[in-house]
Structure formats: C-alpha cells, structure tokens
CSV table of C-alpha atoms in Angstrom, one decimal:
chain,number,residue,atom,x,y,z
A,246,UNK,CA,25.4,-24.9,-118.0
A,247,UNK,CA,25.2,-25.0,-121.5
A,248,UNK,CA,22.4,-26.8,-123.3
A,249,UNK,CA,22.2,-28.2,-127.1
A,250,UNK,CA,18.6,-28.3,-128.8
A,251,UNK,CA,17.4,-31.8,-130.1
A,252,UNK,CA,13.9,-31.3,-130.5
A,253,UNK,CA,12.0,-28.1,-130.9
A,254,UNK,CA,8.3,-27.7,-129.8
A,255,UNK,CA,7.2,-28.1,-133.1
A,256,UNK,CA,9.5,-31.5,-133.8
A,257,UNK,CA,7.7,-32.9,-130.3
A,258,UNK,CA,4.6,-32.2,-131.9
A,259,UNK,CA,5.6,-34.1,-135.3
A,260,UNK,CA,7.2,-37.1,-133.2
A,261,UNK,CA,4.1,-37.5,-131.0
A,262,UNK,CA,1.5,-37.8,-133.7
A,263,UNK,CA,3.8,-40.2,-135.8
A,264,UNK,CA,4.1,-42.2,-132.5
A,265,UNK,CA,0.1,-41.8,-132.0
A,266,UNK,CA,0.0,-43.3,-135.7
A,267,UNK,CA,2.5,-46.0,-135.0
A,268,UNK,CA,0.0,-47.5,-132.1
A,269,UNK,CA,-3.0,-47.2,-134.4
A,270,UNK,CA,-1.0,-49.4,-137.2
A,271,UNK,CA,-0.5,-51.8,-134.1
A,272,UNK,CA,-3.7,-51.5,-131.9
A,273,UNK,CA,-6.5,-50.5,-134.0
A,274,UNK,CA,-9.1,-49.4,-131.3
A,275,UNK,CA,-7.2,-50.6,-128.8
A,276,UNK,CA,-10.1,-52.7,-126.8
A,277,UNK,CA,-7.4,-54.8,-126.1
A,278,UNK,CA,-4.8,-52.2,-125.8
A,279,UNK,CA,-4.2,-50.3,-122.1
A,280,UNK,CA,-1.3,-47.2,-122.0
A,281,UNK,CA,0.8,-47.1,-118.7
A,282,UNK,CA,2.9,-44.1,-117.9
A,283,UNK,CA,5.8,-44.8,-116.3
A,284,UNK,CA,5.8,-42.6,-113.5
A,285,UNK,CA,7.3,-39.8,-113.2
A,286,UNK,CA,7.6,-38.4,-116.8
A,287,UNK,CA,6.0,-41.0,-118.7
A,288,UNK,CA,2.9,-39.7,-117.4
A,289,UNK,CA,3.4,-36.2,-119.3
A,290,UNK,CA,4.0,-38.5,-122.7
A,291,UNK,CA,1.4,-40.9,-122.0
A,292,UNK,CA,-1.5,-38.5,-121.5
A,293,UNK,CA,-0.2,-36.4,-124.5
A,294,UNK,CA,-0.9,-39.4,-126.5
A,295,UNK,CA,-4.0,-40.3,-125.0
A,296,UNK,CA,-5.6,-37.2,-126.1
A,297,UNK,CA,-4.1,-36.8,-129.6
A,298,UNK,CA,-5.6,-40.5,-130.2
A,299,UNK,CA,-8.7,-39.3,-128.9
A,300,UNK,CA,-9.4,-35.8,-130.4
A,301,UNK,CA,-7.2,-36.0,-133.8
A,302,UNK,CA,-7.7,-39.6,-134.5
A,303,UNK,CA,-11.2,-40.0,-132.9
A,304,UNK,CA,-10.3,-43.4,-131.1
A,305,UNK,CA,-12.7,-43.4,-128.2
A,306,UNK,CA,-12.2,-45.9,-124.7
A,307,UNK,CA,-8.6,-45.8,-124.5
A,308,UNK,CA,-7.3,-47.0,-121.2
A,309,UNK,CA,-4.7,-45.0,-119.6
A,310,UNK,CA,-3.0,-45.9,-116.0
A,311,UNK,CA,0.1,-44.6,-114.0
A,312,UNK,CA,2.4,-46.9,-112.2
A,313,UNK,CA,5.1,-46.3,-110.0
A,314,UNK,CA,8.5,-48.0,-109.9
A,315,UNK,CA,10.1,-46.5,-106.8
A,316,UNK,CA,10.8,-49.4,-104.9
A,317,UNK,CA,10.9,-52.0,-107.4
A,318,UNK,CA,13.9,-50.7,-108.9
A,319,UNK,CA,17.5,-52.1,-107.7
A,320,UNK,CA,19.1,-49.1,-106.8
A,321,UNK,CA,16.2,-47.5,-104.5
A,322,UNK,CA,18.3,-48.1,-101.7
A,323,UNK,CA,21.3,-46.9,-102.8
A,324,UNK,CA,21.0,-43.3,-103.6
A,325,UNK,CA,22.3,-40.4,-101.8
A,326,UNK,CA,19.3,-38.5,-101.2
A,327,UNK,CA,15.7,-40.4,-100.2
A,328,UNK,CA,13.7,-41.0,-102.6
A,329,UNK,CA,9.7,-39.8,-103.1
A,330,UNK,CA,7.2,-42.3,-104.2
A,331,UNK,CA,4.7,-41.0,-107.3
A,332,UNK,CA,1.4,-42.7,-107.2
A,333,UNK,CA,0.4,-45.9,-109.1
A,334,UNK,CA,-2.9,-45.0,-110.5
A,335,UNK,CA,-4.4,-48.3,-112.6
A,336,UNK,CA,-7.9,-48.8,-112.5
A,337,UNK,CA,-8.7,-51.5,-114.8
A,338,UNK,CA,-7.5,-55.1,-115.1
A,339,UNK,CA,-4.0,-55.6,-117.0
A,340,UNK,CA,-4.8,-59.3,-117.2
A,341,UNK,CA,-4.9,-60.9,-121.1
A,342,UNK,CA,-4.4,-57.2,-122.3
A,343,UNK,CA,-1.8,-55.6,-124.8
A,344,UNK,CA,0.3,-53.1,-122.3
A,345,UNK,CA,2.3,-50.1,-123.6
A,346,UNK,CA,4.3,-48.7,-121.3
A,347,UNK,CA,5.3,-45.1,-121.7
A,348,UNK,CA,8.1,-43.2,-121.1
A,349,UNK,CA,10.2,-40.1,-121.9
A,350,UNK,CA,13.7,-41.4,-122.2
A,351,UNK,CA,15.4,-44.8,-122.2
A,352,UNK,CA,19.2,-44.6,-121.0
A,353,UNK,CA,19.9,-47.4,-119.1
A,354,UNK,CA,16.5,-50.0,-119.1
A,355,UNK,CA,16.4,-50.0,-115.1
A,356,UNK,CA,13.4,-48.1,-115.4
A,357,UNK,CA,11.6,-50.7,-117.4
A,358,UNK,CA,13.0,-53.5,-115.8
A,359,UNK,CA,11.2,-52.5,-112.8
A,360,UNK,CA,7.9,-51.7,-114.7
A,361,UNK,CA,8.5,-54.8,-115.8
A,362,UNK,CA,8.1,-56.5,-111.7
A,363,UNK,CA,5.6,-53.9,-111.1
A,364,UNK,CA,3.0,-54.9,-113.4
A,365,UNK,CA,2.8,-58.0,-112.5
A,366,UNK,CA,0.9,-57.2,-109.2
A,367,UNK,CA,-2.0,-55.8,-111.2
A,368,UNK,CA,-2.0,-59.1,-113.5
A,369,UNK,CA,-0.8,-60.8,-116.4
A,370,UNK,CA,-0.6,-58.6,-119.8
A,371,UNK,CA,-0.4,-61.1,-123.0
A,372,UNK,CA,1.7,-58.6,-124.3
A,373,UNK,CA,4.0,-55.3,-123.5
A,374,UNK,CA,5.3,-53.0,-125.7
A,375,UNK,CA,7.9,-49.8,-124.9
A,376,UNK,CA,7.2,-46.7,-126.3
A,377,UNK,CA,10.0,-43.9,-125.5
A,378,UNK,CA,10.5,-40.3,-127.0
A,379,UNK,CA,14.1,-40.5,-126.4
A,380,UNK,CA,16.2,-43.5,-126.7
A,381,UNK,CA,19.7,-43.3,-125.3
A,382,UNK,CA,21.4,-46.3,-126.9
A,383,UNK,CA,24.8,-46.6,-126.2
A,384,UNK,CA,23.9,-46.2,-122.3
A,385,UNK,CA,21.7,-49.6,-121.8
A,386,UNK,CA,23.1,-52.1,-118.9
A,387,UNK,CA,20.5,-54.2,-119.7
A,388,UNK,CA,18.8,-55.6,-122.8
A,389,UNK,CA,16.5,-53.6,-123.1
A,390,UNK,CA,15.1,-52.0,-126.9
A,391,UNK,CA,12.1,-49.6,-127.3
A,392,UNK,CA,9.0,-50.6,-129.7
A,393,UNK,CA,8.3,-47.2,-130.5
A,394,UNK,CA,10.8,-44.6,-130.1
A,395,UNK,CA,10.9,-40.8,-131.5
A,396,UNK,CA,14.5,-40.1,-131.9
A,397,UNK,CA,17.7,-41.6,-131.0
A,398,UNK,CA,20.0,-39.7,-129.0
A,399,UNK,CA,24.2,-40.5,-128.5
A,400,UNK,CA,24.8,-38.9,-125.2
A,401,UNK,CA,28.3,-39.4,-124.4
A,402,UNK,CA,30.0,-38.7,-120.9
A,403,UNK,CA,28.1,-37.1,-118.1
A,404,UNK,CA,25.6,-35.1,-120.8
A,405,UNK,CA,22.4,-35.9,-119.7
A,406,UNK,CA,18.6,-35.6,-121.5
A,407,UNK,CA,16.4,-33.0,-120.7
A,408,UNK,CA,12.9,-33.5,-121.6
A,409,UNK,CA,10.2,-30.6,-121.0
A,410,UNK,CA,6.8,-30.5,-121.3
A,411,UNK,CA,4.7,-27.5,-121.7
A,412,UNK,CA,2.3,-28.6,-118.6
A,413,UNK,CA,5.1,-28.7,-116.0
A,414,UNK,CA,8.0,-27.0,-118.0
A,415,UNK,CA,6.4,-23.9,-119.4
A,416,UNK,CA,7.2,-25.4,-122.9
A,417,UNK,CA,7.9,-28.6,-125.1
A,418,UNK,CA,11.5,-29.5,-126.2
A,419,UNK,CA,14.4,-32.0,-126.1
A,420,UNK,CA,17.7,-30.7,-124.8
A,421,UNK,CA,21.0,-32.1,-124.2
A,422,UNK,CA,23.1,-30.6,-121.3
C-alpha cells in the first residue's frame, strides 16, 4: 500500500501552534472556553493543544474533556464488525460555556453530528466551535464546515487520511493512502 506525505512532523508542529494561536485570537483565557476531544483521535489533538497553550503560551485553567460518540452516531448499528466504545471523560459543566470540539480529520460530518447529540447530555454550551487538522471537503454528506482547520485535503476515490501521532504512532505526520 502506497502512501503520499501531506504533512511532515515538523509541518504538524507549525499547524498546531498556528491553531493554538487561532483559539487565543478567539478565547483569550478561555474561562469561558472548555476543549472536547472527540474521541477516538481528537483526544491525541486536543491534549496536544492543551499543553502547547499551557507551556508555550502560558494560558493557565484550560478545561479539557473527552466524549464519546459511539452510539450516537447513525451508522453504529450498521457496521460489519462491533464496534468498541472509548470513554467520555467530562468533568466540568458544558452549560453557558464556549465548546471546541476537537478532532483529527473531518470527511463526512457524521462524526460531529453526533458530538453534536452527545453534548447535550452534559448541558447546554452558548456556543460550539470545530477545530479539525484535516479537513476532507469534497466528502461532507452533511453541512458541516470546520472553525479552525490546519490543512485542506482533496481525497478522491477510496484514498483515505492517515493521521499519526508520536504518542500512539511512534511519530507525527499526515499521510494519504
């Protein structure tokens, strides 16, 4: 299987802190502000950013959950193989707050439609935001656009996204396969 580099280690590295700067132009000190990784992969993204706010640009209290989508999403019962559940991790209210969800690649907005139902069992967010390293656009079925996105990507056909990240992959970098 033959793969296709779109983002190097160091070009992850670039996107993520223009991404970390995008939410401070947006969020300030984000009291208001919470960061939910969409589990899965999200959650590799999300912490990523968590700490690069933190320890490069010294923003202190950031709020950082996990939720699972498993069975809110439309197809769960429809796939081939059972599916595993992640687990939601949220400790904090949602209600009234600014929520950025976070994940690694938008293809199709399923994902975020259910993250969408999801949330609302921990309250009512004022406000949510998408923030996506990868964003697949010509393979949405629903209208769905990021807020923050690192790079576009035109998959065509059956190539799919890869994205790798050096705490479960060995090593950061976007591929196409």
């Amino acid at each position: 299987m033959s793969q296709k580099v779109l983002l190097t280690s160091k070009e992850v590295n670039i996107i993520l802190n223009r991404l970390a700067c995008q939410l401070i132009e947006n969020h300030l000190d984000f009291s208001n502000t919470v960061l939910i990784g969409i589990q899965p992969r999200g959650t590799f993204l999300a912490e990523r950013l968590k700490a690069l706010l933190e320890n490069e640009y010294h923003i202190n209290n950031i709020q950082l959950g996990f939720l699972d989508i498993t069975f809110f999403r439309d197809d769960f019962r429809s796939r081939d193989k059972q599916i595993e559940a992640n687990k939601t991790k949220i400790d904090f209210l949602v209600e009234a707050k600014k929520v950025v969800f976070i994940d690694d690649v938008l293809y199709t907005g399923r994902s975020i439609n259910a993250a969408l139902t999801a949330i609302q069992s921990f309250g009512r967010p004022s406000e949510i935001e998408l923030l996506v390293l990868i964003d697949r656009r010509f393979s949405r079925h629903l209208p769905i656009q990021p807020d923050y996105r690192g790079r576009q990507v035109d998959a065509i056909n059956d190539e799919k996204v890869k994205v790798c990240w050096k705490e479960k992959d060995g090593e950061d970098g976007v591929f196409l396969v």
